[in-house]
Coordinates of C-alpha atoms in Angstrom, one line a residue:
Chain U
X1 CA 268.6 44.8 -30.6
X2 CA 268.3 48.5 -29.1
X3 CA 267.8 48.8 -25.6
X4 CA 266.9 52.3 -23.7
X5 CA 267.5 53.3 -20.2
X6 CA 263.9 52.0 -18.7
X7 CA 265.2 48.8 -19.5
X8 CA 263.4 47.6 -22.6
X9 CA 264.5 46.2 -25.9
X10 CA 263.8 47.4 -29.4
X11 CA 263.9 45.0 -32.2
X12 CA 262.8 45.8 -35.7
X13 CA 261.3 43.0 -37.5
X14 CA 259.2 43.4 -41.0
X15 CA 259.5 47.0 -40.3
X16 CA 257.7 47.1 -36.8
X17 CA 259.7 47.7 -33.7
X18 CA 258.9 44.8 -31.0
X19 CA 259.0 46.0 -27.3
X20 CA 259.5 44.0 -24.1
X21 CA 261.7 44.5 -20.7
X22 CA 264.8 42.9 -20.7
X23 CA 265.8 40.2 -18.6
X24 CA 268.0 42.4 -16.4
X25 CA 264.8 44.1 -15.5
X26 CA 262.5 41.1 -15.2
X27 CA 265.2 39.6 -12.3
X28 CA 265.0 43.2 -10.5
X29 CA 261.1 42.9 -10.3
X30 CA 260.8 39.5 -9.7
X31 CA 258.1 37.4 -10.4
X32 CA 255.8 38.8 -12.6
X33 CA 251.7 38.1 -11.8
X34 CA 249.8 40.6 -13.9
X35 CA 250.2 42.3 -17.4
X36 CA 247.6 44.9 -18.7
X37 CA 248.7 45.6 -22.4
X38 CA 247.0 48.4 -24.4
X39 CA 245.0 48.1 -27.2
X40 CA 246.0 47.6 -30.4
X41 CA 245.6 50.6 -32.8
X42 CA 246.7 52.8 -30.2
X43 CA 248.4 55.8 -31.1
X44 CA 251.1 57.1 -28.4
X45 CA 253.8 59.6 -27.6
X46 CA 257.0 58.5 -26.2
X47 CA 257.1 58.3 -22.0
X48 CA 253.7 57.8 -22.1
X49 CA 252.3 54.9 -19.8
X50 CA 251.1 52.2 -21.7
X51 CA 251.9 48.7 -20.1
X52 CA 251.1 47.9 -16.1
X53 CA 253.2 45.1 -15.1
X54 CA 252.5 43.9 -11.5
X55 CA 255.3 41.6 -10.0
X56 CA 255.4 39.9 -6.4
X57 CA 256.9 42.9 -5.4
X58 CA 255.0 45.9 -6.9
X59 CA 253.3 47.2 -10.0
X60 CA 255.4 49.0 -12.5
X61 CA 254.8 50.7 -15.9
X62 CA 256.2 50.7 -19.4
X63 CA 256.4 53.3 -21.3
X64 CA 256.6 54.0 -24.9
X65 CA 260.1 54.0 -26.1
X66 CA 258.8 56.1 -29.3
X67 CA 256.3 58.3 -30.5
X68 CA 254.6 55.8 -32.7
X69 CA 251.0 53.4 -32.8
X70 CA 250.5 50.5 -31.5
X71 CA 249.5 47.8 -33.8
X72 CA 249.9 44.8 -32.3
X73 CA 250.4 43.3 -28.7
X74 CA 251.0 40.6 -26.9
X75 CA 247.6 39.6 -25.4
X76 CA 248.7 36.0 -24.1
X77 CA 250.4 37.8 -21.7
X78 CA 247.2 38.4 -19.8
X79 CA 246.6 34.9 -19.0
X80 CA 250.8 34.1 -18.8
X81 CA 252.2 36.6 -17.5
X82 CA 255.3 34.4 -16.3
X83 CA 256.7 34.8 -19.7
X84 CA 258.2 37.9 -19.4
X85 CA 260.5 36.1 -16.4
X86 CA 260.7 33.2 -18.4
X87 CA 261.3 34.3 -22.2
X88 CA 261.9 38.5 -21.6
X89 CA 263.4 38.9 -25.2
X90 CA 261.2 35.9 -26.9
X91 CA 257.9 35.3 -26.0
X92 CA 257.6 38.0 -23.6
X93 CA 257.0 40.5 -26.3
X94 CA 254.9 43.2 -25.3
X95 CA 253.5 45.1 -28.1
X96 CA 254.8 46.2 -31.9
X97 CA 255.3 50.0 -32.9
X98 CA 254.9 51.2 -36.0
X99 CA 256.9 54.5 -36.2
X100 CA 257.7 56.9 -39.6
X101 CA 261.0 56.6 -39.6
X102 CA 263.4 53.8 -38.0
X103 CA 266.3 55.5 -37.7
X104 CA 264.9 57.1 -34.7
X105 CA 266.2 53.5 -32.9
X106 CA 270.3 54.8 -34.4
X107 CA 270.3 56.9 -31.2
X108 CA 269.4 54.3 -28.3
X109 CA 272.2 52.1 -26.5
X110 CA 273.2 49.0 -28.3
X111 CA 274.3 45.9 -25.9
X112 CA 277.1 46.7 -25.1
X113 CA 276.4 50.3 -24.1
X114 CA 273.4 49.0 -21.9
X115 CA 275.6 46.3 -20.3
X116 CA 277.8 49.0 -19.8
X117 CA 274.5 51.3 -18.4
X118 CA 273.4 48.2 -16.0
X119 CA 277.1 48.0 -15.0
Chain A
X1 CA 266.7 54.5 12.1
X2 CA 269.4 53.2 13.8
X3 CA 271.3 50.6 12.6
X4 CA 269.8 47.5 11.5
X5 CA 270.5 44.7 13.1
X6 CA 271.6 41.0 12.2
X7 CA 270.3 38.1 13.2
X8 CA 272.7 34.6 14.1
X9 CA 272.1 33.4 10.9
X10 CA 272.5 36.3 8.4
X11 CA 275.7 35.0 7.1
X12 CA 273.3 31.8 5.8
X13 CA 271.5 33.7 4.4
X14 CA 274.2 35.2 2.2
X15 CA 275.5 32.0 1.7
X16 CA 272.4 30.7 0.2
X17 CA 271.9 34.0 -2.1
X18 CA 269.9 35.5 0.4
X19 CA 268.7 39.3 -0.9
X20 CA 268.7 41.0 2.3
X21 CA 266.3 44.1 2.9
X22 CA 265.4 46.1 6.1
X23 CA 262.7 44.7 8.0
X24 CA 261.1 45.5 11.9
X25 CA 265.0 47.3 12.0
X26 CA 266.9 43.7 10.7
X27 CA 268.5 42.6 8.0
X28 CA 266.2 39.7 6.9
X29 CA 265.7 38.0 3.5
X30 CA 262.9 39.0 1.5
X31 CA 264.4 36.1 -1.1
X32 CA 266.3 33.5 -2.2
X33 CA 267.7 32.7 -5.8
X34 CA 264.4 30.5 -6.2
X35 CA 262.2 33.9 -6.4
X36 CA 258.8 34.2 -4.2
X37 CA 256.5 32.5 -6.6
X38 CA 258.5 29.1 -6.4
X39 CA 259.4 29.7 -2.8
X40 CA 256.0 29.9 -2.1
X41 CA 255.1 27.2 -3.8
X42 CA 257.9 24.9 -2.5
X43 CA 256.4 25.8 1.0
X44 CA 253.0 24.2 -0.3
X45 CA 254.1 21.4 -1.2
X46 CA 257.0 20.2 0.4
X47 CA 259.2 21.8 3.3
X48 CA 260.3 25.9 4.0
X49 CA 263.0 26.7 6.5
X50 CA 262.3 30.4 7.8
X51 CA 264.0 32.5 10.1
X52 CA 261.7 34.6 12.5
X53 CA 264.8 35.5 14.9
X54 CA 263.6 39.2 14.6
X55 CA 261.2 37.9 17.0
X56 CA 260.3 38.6 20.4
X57 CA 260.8 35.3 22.9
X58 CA 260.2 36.7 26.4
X59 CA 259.6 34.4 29.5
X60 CA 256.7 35.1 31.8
X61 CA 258.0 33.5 35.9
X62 CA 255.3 33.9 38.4
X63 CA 257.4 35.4 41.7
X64 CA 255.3 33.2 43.8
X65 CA 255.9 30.0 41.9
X66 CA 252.5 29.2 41.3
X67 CA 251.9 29.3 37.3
X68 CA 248.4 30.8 37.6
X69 CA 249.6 33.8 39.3
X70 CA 251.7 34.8 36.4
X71 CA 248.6 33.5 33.9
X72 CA 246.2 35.4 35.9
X73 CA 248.6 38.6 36.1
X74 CA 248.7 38.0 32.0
X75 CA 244.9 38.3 31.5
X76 CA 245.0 41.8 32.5
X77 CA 246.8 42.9 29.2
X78 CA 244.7 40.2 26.9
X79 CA 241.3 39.5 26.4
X80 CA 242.3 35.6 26.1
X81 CA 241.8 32.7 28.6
X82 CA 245.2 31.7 30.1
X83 CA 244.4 30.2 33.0
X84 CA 242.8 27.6 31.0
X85 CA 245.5 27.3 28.7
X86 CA 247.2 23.3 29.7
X87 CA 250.6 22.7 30.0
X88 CA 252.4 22.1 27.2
X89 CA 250.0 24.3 25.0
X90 CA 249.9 27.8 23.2
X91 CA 247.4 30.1 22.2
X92 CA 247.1 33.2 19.7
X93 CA 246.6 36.2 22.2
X94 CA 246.7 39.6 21.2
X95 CA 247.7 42.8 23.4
X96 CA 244.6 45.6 23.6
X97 CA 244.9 49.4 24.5
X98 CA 242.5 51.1 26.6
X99 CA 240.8 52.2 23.7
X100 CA 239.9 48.8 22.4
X101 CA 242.7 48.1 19.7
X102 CA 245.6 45.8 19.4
X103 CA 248.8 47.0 20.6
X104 CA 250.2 43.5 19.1
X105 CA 249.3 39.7 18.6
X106 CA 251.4 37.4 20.1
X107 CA 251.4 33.2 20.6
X108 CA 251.8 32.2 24.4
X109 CA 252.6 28.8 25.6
X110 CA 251.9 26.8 29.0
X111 CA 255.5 25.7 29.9
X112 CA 254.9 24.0 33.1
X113 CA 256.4 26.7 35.4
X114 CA 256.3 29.5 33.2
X115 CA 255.0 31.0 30.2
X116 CA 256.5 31.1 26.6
X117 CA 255.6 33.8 24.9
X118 CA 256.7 35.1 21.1
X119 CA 256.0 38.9 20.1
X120 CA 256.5 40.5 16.7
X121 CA 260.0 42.2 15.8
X122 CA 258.7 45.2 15.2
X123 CA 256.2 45.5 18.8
X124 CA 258.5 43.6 20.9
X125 CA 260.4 46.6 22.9
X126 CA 257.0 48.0 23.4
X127 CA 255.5 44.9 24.4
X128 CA 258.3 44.1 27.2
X129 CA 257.6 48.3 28.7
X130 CA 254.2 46.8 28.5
X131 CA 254.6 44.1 30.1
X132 CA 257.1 45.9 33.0
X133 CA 255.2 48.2 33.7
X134 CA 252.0 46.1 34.3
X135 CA 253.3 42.6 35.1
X136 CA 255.9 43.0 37.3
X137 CA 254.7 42.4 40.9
X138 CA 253.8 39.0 40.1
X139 CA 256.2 38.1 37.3
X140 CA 259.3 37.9 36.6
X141 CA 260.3 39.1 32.6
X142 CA 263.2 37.4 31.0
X143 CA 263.6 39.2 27.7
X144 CA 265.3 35.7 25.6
X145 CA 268.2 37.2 23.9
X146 CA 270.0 34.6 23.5
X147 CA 268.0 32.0 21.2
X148 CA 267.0 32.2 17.7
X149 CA 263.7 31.5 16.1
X150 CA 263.0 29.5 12.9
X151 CA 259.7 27.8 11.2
X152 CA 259.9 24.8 9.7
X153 CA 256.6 24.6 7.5
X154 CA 254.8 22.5 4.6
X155 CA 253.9 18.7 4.3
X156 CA 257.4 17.6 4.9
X157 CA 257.9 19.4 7.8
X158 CA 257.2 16.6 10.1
X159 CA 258.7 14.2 8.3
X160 CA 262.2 16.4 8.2
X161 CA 261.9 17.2 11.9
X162 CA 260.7 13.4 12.9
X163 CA 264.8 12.9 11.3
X164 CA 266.0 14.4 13.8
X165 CA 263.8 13.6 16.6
X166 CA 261.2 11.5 16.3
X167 CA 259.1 12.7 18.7
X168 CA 257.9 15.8 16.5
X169 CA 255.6 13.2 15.0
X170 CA 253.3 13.3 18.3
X171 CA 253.2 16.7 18.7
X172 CA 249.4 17.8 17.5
X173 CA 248.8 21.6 16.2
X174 CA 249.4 24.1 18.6
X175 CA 251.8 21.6 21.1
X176 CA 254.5 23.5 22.9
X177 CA 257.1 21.5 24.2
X178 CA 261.4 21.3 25.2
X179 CA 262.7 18.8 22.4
X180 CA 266.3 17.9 21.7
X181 CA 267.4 18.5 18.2
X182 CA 271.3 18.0 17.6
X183 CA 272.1 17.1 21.5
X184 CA 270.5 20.7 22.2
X185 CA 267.6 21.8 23.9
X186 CA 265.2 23.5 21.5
X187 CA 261.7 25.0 22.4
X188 CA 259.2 23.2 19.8
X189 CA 255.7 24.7 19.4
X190 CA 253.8 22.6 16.3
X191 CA 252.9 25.9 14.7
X192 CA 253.6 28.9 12.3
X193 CA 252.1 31.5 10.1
X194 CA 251.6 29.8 6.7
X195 CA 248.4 27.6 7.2
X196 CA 251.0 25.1 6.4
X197 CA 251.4 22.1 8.8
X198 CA 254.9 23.1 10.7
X199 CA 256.9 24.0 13.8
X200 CA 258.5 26.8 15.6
X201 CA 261.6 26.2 17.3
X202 CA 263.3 28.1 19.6
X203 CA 267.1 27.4 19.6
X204 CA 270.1 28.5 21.4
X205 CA 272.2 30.7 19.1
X206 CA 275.2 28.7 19.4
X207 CA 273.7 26.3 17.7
X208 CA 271.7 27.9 15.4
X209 CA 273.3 27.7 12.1
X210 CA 273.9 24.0 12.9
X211 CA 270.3 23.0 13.5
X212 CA 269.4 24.8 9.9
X213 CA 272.1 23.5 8.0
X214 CA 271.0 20.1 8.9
X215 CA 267.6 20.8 8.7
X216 CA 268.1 22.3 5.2
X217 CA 270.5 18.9 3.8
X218 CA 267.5 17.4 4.3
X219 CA 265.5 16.7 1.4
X220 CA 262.6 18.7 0.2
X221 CA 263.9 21.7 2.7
X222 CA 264.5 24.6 1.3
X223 CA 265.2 28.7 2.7
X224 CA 261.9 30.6 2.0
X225 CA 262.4 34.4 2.8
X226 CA 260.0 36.9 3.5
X227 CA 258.6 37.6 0.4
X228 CA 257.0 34.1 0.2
X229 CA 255.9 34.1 3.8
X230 CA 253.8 37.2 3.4
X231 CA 251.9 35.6 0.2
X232 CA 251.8 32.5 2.6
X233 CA 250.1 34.4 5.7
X234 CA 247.9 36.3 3.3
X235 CA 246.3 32.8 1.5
X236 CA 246.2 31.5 4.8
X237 CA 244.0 34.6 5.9
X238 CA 246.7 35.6 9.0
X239 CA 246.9 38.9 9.7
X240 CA 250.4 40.8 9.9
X241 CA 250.1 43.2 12.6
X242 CA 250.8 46.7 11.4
X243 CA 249.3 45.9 8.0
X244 CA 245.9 44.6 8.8
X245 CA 245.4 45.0 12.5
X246 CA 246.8 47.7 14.7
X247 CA 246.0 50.2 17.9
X248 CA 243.2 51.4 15.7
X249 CA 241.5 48.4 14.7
X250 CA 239.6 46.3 18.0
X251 CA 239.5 42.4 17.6
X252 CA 236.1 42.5 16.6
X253 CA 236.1 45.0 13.9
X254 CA 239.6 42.6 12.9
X255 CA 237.3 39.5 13.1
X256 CA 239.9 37.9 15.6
X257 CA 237.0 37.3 18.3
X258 CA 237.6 33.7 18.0
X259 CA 240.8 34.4 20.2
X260 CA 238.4 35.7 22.7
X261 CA 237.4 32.9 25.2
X262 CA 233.6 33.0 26.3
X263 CA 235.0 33.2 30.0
X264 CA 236.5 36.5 29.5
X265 CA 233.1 37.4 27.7
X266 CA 230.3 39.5 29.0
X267 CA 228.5 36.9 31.5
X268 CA 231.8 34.9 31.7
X269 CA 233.3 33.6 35.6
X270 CA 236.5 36.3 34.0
X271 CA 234.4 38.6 32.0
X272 CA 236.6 41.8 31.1
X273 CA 239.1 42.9 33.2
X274 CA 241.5 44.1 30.0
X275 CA 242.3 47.2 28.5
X276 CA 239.5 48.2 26.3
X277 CA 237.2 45.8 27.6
X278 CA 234.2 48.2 27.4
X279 CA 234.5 48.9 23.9
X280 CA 235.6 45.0 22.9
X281 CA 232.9 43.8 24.9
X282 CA 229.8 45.8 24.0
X283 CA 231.7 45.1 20.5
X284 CA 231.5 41.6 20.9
X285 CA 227.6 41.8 21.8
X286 CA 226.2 44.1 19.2
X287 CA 229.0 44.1 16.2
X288 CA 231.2 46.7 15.2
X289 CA 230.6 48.9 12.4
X290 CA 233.4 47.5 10.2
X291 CA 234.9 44.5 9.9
X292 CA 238.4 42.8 8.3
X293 CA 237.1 40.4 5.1
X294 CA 239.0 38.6 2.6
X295 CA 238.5 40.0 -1.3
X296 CA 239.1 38.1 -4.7
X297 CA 239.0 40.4 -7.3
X298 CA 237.1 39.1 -10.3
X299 CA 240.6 40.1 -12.9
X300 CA 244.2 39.1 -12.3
X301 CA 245.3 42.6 -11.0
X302 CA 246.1 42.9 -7.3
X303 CA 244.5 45.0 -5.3
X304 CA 247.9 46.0 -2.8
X305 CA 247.5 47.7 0.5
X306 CA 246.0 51.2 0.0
X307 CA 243.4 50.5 -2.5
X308 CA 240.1 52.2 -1.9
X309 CA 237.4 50.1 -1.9
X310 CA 233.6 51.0 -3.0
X311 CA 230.2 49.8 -3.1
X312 CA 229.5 50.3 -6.5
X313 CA 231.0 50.7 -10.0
X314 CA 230.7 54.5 -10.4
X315 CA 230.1 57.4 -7.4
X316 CA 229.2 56.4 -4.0
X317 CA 232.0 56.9 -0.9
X318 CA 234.4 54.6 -0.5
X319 CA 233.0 51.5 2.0
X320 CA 236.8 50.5 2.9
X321 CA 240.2 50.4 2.2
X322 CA 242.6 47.2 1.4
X323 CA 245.0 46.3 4.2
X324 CA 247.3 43.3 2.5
X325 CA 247.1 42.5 -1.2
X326 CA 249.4 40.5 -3.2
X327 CA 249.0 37.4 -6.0
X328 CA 248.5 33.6 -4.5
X329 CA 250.8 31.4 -6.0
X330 CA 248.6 28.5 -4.1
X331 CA 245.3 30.4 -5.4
X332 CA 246.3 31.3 -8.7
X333 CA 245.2 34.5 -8.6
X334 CA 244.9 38.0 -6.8
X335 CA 243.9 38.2 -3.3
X336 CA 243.5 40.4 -0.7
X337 CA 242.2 41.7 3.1
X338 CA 240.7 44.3 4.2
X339 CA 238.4 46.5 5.9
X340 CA 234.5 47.1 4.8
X341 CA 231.6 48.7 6.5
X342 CA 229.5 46.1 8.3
X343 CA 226.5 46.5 5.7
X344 CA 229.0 45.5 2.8
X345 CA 231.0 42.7 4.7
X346 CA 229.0 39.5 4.0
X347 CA 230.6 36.4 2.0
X348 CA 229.9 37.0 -2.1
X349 CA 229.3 40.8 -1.8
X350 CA 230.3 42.2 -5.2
X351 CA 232.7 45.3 -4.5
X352 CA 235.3 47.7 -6.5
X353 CA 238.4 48.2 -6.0
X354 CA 240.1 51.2 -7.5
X355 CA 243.2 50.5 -9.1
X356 CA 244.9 53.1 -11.4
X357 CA 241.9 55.3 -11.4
X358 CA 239.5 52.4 -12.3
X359 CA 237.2 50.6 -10.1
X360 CA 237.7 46.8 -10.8
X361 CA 235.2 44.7 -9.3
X362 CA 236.1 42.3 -6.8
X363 CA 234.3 39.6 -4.5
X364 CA 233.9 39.1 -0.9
X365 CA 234.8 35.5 0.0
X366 CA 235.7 33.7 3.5
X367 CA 239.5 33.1 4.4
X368 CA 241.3 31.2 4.0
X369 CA 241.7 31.4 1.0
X370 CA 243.2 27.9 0.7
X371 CA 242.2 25.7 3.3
X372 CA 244.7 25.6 6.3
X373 CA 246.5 22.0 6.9
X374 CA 247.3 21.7 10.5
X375 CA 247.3 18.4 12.3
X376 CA 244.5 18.7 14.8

């Protein structure tokens, strides 16, 4: 798992990267009441804003971790958004990237380095 | 900003895993490790143990003994019956300004030779210049600095007071009354700001973080912060002062008329005779031309304080602007207050809300939102 330093985890599986806020950053919001995922088939540039999350506390965005498209999210998170509290790494997914070339994810923090970056 | 100040029980709160954050110039918990949702929730349905310290408690003596002078001095700041108030009751009041808005709300209680009143943290050096400056030939003002303030609130409230004395049982909503709790003299109103079933007491500091210890080894009670008693309030339909009323908004336009006796009314034996009377009461007779309504929106995204509120999907001005807006635990879903033009106020009025640049549509609808649960 990659992590990057807006707090969300990278993990490629069948050569799609999955994306979703790490618990660290689900405690520091709280209680989350609303998600707004994108579309699917989405095509976006890294830093751009493409997940609202509103908590108890205040609405936040997610932004793309990589230029890529967007090919699949996590739309159950509409009607439970809880998840993300409950399961950030699991079924708090967000949404799936598909980007040209993986190694792109060789330059973000690994574990230990974000542990490290959460101090 | 000066430095913020603590109240008696802060080092509970730190105990408990209390996340501290400034609030009306305190240190007050906005959490506990339980989180706001469950918090909120655990208010709802069984007991919540809150401290309101940051309060104001000031103490209204009439100089000439007599209880009605100092109620009758009283009604020149409020537009509220106290003279009729019994002993041993309390009633919502609010302070007005010569222009017709609300320098603060407040709760005063009949005490038998004096009045009780409480006054929000953040109004309450205000409200005792206020009340100097206007009160005191008649009264005298004892600023309480020396007692704390906690709500007990939810179903088990009575129950978990009742265990310590069981005369909280007889109290009905709204009751004011000197109780012993712990071999100390506590000031017990059967009240709060949750909807909830509860009790405010007044407690000596001394004893302060005695009375919530043993309140909170009781089971079912549990340390609700600040986060969880603003989504309580705002499902209840209360209005925080600051947020959804203030010196710009008059009680009519902030539908808190209902606080308004018909004997300080236009044809009543004590009709005006407040600050802003002319504008409240001609306000009172025809309407104002904006008025404080609850909104659902029809999707799950809050509509938070700031959002600008139309009449229509696309163009148009805006009609009104939100004043509270957070998610209901109790509701399930996004709620909010706030203010409308009086042609777009009325119960099921489809409205927009923009949030992020889009106009979400939203629903008038009566508060509470979730029925209130005092014991009439």
């Amino acid at each position: 798992m990659k992590y990057t330093e807006e707090h969300e985890w990278l993990r490629v599986e069948d050569d799609l990267v999955v994306v979703g806020i790490t618990a660290h950053a689900s405690e520091q919001l709280g209680d989350i009441v609303f998600v707004e995922v994108p579309e699917a088939d989405t095509t976006v540039s890294k830093d751009d804003e493409v997940v609202v999350i509103e908590s108890v506390k205040a609405a936040s965005d997610i932004l793309a971790p990589l230029d890529g498209e967007i090919v699949e999210v996590n739309a159950t998170l509409e009607d439970n958004p809880g998840q993300v509290n409950e399961d950030p790494t699991g079924n708090g997914w967000m949404f799936k990237l598909k980007v040209e070339d993986l190694s792109v994810l060789d330059e973000l923090m690994d574990e230990a380095a974000y542990n490290k970056f959460i101090g | 900003m000066g430095e913020l100040k603590r109240t008696v029980l802060f080092d509970l709160h730190v105990g408990l895993g209390g996340k501290m954050v400034p609030f009306a110039g305190y240190e007050m918990p906005v959490q506990y490790p339980m989180g706001v949702m469950k918090e909120h929730l655990h208010c709802r349905d069984a007991a919540g143990l809150f401290d309101v310290s940051h309060m104001g408690q000031v103490i209204l003596r009439p100089k000439s003994g007599d209880l009605a002078d100092a109620a009758t001095a009283l009604e020149r700041l409020v537009p509220v019956s106290i003279l009729a108030l019994a002993e041993g009751r309390q009633r919502y009041a609010i302070f007005t300004n010569e222009s017709g808005g609300i320098l603060d709300d407040l709760m005063v209680a009949n005490r038998g030779d004096h009045l009780f009143l409480v006054v929000n943290a953040a109004c309450k050096d205000a409200d005792i210049a206020h009340m100097r400056a206007h009160l005191s030939d008649d009264c005298e003002i004892e600023v309480i600095t020396d007692r704390s303030l906690v709500a007990l609130q939810g179903p088990g409230a009575e129950g978990a007071l009742a265990s310590l004395n069981p005369a909280a049982v007889d109290m009905r909503f709204m009751d004011s009354t000197a109780m012993d709790l712990l071999g100390v003299q506590c000031w017990v109103s059967r009240s709060g700001y949750t909807g909830e079933d509860g009790y405010e007491i007044s407690v000596p500091d001394a004893q302060a973080v005695a009375l919530c210890e043993a309140l909170l080894a009781i089971s079912g009670v549990e340390a609700i912060g600040l986060g969880a008693r603003d989504s309580l309030r705002l499902e209840a339909g209360l209005c925080l002062y600051g947020n959804d009323i203030d010196t710009t908004t008059s009680p009519v336009e902030g539908a808190i008329e209902w606080a308004i006796q018909k004997v300080r009314r236009t044809g009543g034996a004590r009709a005006g005779g407040f600050p802003g009377a002319d504008r409240i009461l001609e306000e009172l007779e025809n309407g104002a031309s904006r008025r404080r309504v609850g909104i659902l929106p029809d999707g799950r995204a809050p509509m938070r304080q700031g959002t600008v509120l139309f009449a229509t999907a696309e163009g148009g001005a805006a009609i009104g602007t939100v004043t509270s807006g957070a998610f209901g635990p109790s509701i399930g879903g996004p709620m909010s207050m706030g203010y409308v033009a009086i042609e777009h106020a009325a119960d099921g009025t489809q409205i927009y809300g923009e949030v992020r640049g889009k106009r979400m549509p939203a629903t008038l609808a009566p508060m509470p939102f979730r029925p209130s649960t005092y014991k009439r």
